[in-house]
Coordinates of C-alpha atoms in Angstrom, one line a residue:
M10 CA 56.5 -15.4 -44.7
E11 CA 54.4 -13.7 -42.1
E12 CA 53.3 -16.1 -39.4
R13 CA 49.5 -16.5 -39.0
K14 CA 48.2 -14.9 -35.8
A15 CA 46.6 -17.4 -33.4
Y16 CA 43.5 -16.5 -31.5
S17 CA 42.8 -17.7 -28.0
P18 CA 39.4 -19.1 -27.1
E19 CA 38.9 -16.1 -24.8
G20 CA 39.6 -13.7 -27.6
V21 CA 37.2 -15.6 -29.9
F22 CA 34.3 -15.5 -27.4
A23 CA 35.0 -11.8 -26.6
H24 CA 34.8 -10.9 -30.3
L25 CA 31.6 -12.9 -30.7
E26 CA 30.0 -11.1 -27.8
L27 CA 31.0 -7.8 -29.3
L28 CA 29.5 -8.7 -32.6
E29 CA 26.3 -9.9 -30.9
A30 CA 26.0 -6.7 -28.9
Q31 CA 26.4 -4.6 -32.0
A32 CA 23.8 -6.7 -33.9
Y33 CA 21.5 -6.5 -30.9
E34 CA 21.9 -2.7 -30.6
A35 CA 21.1 -2.2 -34.4
A36 CA 18.1 -4.5 -34.1
M37 CA 16.8 -2.6 -31.1
K38 CA 17.1 0.8 -32.9
Q39 CA 15.3 -0.7 -36.0
E40 CA 12.6 -2.1 -33.7
E41 CA 12.2 1.2 -31.9
T42 CA 11.7 3.0 -35.2
E43 CA 9.1 0.5 -36.4
Q44 CA 7.3 0.7 -33.1
Q45 CA 7.2 4.5 -33.3
E46 CA 5.8 4.4 -36.8
E47 CA 3.1 1.8 -35.8
K48 CA 2.2 3.9 -32.7
L49 CA 1.8 7.0 -34.9
A50 CA -0.5 5.1 -37.3
R51 CA -2.6 3.8 -34.4
L52 CA -2.9 7.3 -32.9
R53 CA -4.0 8.7 -36.3
A54 CA -6.6 5.9 -36.5
R55 CA -7.7 6.6 -33.0
V56 CA -8.2 10.2 -33.8
Q57 CA -10.4 9.4 -36.7
E58 CA -12.3 6.9 -34.6
L59 CA -13.0 9.5 -31.9
R60 CA -14.1 11.9 -34.6
L61 CA -16.6 9.4 -35.9
Q62 CA -17.9 8.8 -32.4
R63 CA -18.2 12.5 -31.9
D64 CA -20.3 12.8 -35.1
E65 CA -22.5 9.9 -34.0
L66 CA -23.1 11.5 -30.6
R67 CA -23.9 14.8 -32.2
A68 CA -26.4 13.2 -34.5
K69 CA -28.1 11.3 -31.6
L70 CA -28.3 14.5 -29.6
D71 CA -29.8 16.3 -32.6
L72 CA -32.4 13.6 -33.0
Q73 CA -33.2 13.8 -29.3
Q74 CA -33.6 17.5 -29.4
K75 CA -35.9 17.3 -32.4
G76 CA -38.0 14.6 -30.6
Q77 CA -38.4 16.8 -27.5
L78 CA -39.5 19.7 -29.7
G79 CA -42.1 17.5 -31.3
K80 CA -43.5 16.4 -28.0
E81 CA -43.9 20.0 -27.0
G82 CA -45.9 20.7 -30.1
V83 CA -43.4 23.2 -31.5
V84 CA -42.3 21.4 -34.6
S85 CA -44.0 18.0 -34.5
D86 CA -43.5 17.4 -38.2
R87 CA -39.7 17.3 -37.6
A88 CA -39.8 15.0 -34.6
Q89 CA -38.6 12.1 -36.8
P90 CA -35.7 12.4 -39.3
S91 CA -36.5 11.8 -42.9
A92 CA -35.4 8.7 -44.7
Q93 CA -33.0 10.8 -46.8
A94 CA -31.4 12.3 -43.7
V95 CA -30.9 8.8 -42.2
L96 CA -29.3 7.6 -45.4
E97 CA -27.0 10.6 -45.6
W98 CA -25.9 10.0 -42.0
K99 CA -25.2 6.3 -42.7
I100 CA -23.1 7.2 -45.8
K101 CA -21.2 9.7 -43.8
S102 CA -20.5 7.2 -41.1
V103 CA -19.3 4.6 -43.6
K104 CA -17.0 7.1 -45.3
S105 CA -15.5 8.0 -41.9
M106 CA -14.9 4.3 -41.2
L107 CA -13.1 3.9 -44.6
Q108 CA -10.9 6.9 -43.7
I109 CA -9.9 5.2 -40.5
F110 CA -8.9 2.0 -42.3
Y111 CA -7.0 4.0 -44.9
L112 CA -4.5 5.2 -42.2
T113 CA -3.7 1.5 -41.4
G114 CA -3.1 0.4 -45.0
I115 CA -6.8 -0.5 -45.7
S116 CA -8.8 1.5 -48.2
G117 CA -12.3 0.9 -49.5
K118 CA -15.1 2.2 -51.7
L119 CA -18.9 1.8 -51.7
T120 CA -20.3 -0.4 -54.5
K121 CA -23.8 -1.2 -55.6
R122 CA -23.7 -4.5 -53.7
G123 CA -21.8 -3.4 -50.6
V124 CA -18.1 -2.4 -50.0
C125 CA -14.9 -3.2 -51.8
F126 CA -11.8 -3.2 -49.6
C127 CA -8.1 -3.0 -50.7
I128 CA -5.6 -4.2 -48.1
S129 CA -2.1 -3.0 -48.9
T130 CA 0.9 -4.8 -47.3
A131 CA 4.4 -3.7 -46.6
Y132 CA 7.5 -4.7 -44.6
E133 CA 10.0 -2.3 -43.1
G134 CA 8.6 0.5 -45.3
T135 CA 8.8 -1.5 -48.5
Y136 CA 5.4 -1.8 -50.3
L137 CA 4.8 -5.4 -51.3
D138 CA 1.3 -6.6 -52.4
S139 CA -2.3 -5.5 -52.4
Y140 CA -5.3 -7.8 -51.9
H141 CA -9.0 -7.1 -52.6
L142 CA -12.1 -8.1 -50.8
D143 CA -15.7 -7.5 -51.9
L144 CA -18.3 -7.7 -49.2
L145 CA -22.1 -7.8 -49.7
T146 CA -24.1 -6.0 -47.1
K147 CA -27.6 -7.2 -47.8
P148 CA -29.4 -9.1 -46.4
E149 CA -26.4 -9.7 -44.1
V150 CA -22.6 -9.1 -44.5
Q151 CA -20.9 -11.8 -46.5
I152 CA -17.9 -12.3 -48.6
Y153 CA -18.6 -12.0 -52.3
R154 CA -15.2 -12.5 -53.9
H155 CA -11.5 -11.8 -53.0
S156 CA -7.9 -12.1 -54.2
L157 CA -6.4 -13.4 -50.9
P158 CA -4.1 -16.5 -51.0
I159 CA -5.9 -19.7 -50.2
F160 CA -3.7 -20.5 -47.2
I161 CA -4.8 -17.3 -45.3
P162 CA -7.5 -18.5 -42.8
L163 CA -10.1 -16.1 -44.2
Q164 CA -13.2 -18.2 -43.3
Q165 CA -12.1 -18.7 -39.7
I166 CA -11.5 -15.0 -39.3
A167 CA -14.8 -14.2 -41.0
K168 CA -16.7 -16.7 -38.8
K169 CA -15.3 -15.0 -35.7
Y170 CA -15.6 -11.3 -36.5
L171 CA -17.4 -10.6 -39.8
Q172 CA -21.0 -10.4 -38.4
T173 CA -20.2 -8.7 -35.1
D174 CA -17.2 -6.5 -35.7
I175 CA -16.2 -5.5 -39.2
R176 CA -13.3 -3.3 -38.0
R177 CA -11.8 -6.2 -36.0
F178 CA -12.3 -8.5 -39.0
L179 CA -10.3 -6.3 -41.3
T180 CA -7.6 -5.6 -38.7
V181 CA -7.0 -9.2 -38.0
L182 CA -7.0 -10.0 -41.7
S183 CA -4.5 -7.3 -42.4
D184 CA -2.2 -8.6 -39.6
H185 CA -2.2 -12.0 -41.2
L186 CA -1.4 -10.7 -44.6
N187 CA 1.3 -8.3 -43.5
A188 CA 3.0 -11.1 -41.4
Y189 CA 2.9 -13.5 -44.3
V190 CA 4.4 -11.1 -46.8
G191 CA 7.0 -10.1 -44.2
R192 CA 8.1 -13.7 -43.8
R193 CA 8.1 -14.2 -47.5
Y194 CA 10.1 -11.0 -48.1
Q195 CA 12.8 -12.1 -45.6
A196 CA 13.2 -15.5 -47.2
D197 CA 13.4 -13.9 -50.7
Q198 CA 16.0 -11.4 -49.5
L199 CA 18.1 -14.2 -47.9
Q200 CA 18.1 -16.2 -51.1
E201 CA 18.9 -13.2 -53.3
H202 CA 21.7 -11.6 -51.2
F203 CA 23.2 -14.5 -49.3
S204 CA 23.0 -17.4 -51.8
D205 CA 26.8 -17.9 -51.5
Q206 CA 26.2 -18.9 -47.8
I207 CA 23.1 -21.0 -48.3
E208 CA 23.9 -24.7 -49.1
G209 CA 21.2 -26.2 -51.3
T210 CA 17.7 -24.9 -51.4
L211 CA 15.9 -23.0 -48.7
Q212 CA 12.8 -25.1 -47.9
R213 CA 9.6 -23.3 -47.1
N214 CA 5.9 -23.9 -47.2
S215 CA 3.2 -21.8 -48.9
L216 CA 2.5 -19.8 -45.7
C217 CA 6.2 -19.3 -45.1
N218 CA 5.8 -20.1 -41.4
L219 CA 8.3 -22.9 -41.6
L220 CA 11.8 -22.4 -43.0
V221 CA 14.6 -24.9 -43.1
F222 CA 18.0 -24.3 -44.6
N223 CA 21.7 -25.1 -44.3
Y224 CA 24.2 -22.3 -44.3
N225 CA 28.0 -21.8 -44.0
V226 CA 30.0 -19.3 -42.1
S227 CA 33.3 -19.1 -43.9
S228 CA 36.8 -17.7 -43.3
K229 CA 39.7 -17.6 -45.8
S230 CA 40.7 -21.2 -45.0
K231 CA 37.8 -22.9 -43.3
T232 CA 34.0 -23.4 -43.6
F233 CA 31.7 -23.8 -40.7
P234 CA 28.4 -25.5 -41.5
F235 CA 25.1 -24.9 -39.7
R236 CA 21.5 -26.0 -40.1
A237 CA 18.6 -23.8 -39.2
R238 CA 14.9 -24.5 -38.6
L239 CA 12.6 -21.6 -38.0
L240 CA 9.0 -22.0 -37.0
Y241 CA 6.5 -19.1 -36.9
G242 CA 3.8 -20.3 -34.5
D243 CA 2.1 -16.9 -34.5
L244 CA 0.7 -16.3 -38.0
C245 CA 0.4 -12.6 -37.2
C246 CA 4.1 -12.2 -36.6
S247 CA 7.1 -11.9 -38.9
L248 CA 9.6 -13.2 -36.4
P249 CA 9.9 -16.9 -35.5
T250 CA 8.5 -18.3 -32.2
E251 CA 10.8 -21.3 -32.3
V252 CA 14.4 -21.5 -33.7
V253 CA 16.8 -24.4 -33.8
V254 CA 20.3 -23.9 -35.1
S255 CA 22.6 -26.9 -35.0
C256 CA 26.1 -28.0 -36.2
T257 CA 27.7 -31.4 -36.7
P258 CA 28.0 -33.5 -33.5
D259 CA 31.8 -33.5 -33.7
A260 CA 32.1 -29.7 -34.1
P261 CA 34.4 -27.7 -31.8
A262 CA 32.8 -26.3 -28.7
A263 CA 33.2 -22.8 -30.1
L264 CA 30.8 -23.7 -33.0
A265 CA 28.2 -25.0 -30.6
E266 CA 28.2 -21.8 -28.7
T267 CA 28.0 -19.9 -32.0
A268 CA 24.9 -21.9 -32.9
E269 CA 23.3 -20.8 -29.7
A270 CA 24.2 -17.2 -30.5
H271 CA 22.7 -17.5 -34.0
T272 CA 19.5 -19.0 -32.5
D273 CA 19.0 -16.0 -30.3
L274 CA 19.8 -13.6 -33.1
F275 CA 17.2 -15.3 -35.5
R276 CA 14.6 -14.8 -32.8
R277 CA 15.2 -11.1 -32.5
V278 CA 16.3 -9.9 -35.9
A279 CA 14.8 -10.2 -39.4
L280 CA 16.4 -13.2 -41.2
H281 CA 18.2 -11.3 -43.9
K282 CA 19.6 -8.8 -41.4
A283 CA 21.1 -11.4 -39.2
F284 CA 23.4 -12.8 -41.9
P285 CA 25.8 -9.8 -42.4
S286 CA 27.2 -10.4 -38.9
F287 CA 28.0 -14.0 -39.6
S288 CA 30.8 -13.2 -42.1
S289 CA 32.7 -11.3 -39.4
A290 CA 32.0 -14.0 -36.9
G291 CA 33.5 -16.5 -39.3
E292 CA 36.8 -14.6 -39.4
S293 CA 37.0 -14.7 -35.6
L294 CA 36.5 -18.5 -35.6
V295 CA 39.7 -19.1 -37.6
G296 CA 41.6 -19.8 -34.5
A297 CA 38.9 -21.9 -32.8
P298 CA 40.2 -25.3 -31.6

């Protein structure tokens, strides 16, 4: 019978470092791609915003020129724009604003009462959910009805931005929704594809900003248990701000160091993308003392 090959602690640590380096490199490439896509969307939105500002400046300049002509007695009847002209200009401005939002996953249409917005959410290029928000515009801007989850802090965001900066209001609301569905998506993917490594039930709250679960890293002959607690303190982020990974108090020193490596990986990489590297790490721990 072939004798099982024994691994030295130095070899185990070296292999773990190699796996972590590979996972880190893959995560950095993914993050760079996502950042480029986000930057492109922001640049497109900025172009639309600048075009809107240009149109507004042209309209103001046109009104000033008409006013000056009126004072000189040339065409005094055209010194003030008509109500119809003002209305058309406002409609054009609103349509331009809706086009800006569309580039960032927010679309909208004018209604008899005001504006109806649709906020589309996605994570890593995968479309997830859409939420609707009806706003009344008279006598002041206010929320008429919506389909947002009750745990999204809509009223707090509205109180801070709705009356003063509608664009900021929608942007912050979109950030909250995209971060929520991103966290939920990661938890769902973990349960769906790595159920054989999860021990018991993955515990999560409605907002999915607190996840607690036990998982195993297995080899052919041994199982190494870990417990993870992920807290997402920033509700506009899909990566945790606080991670605690632990193993049993009497676990070998190599497992304690592996728990620290897992902690760092969970901070930097999407939850369901971190787990594929754990299987290989388990094989390298076979010879751990």
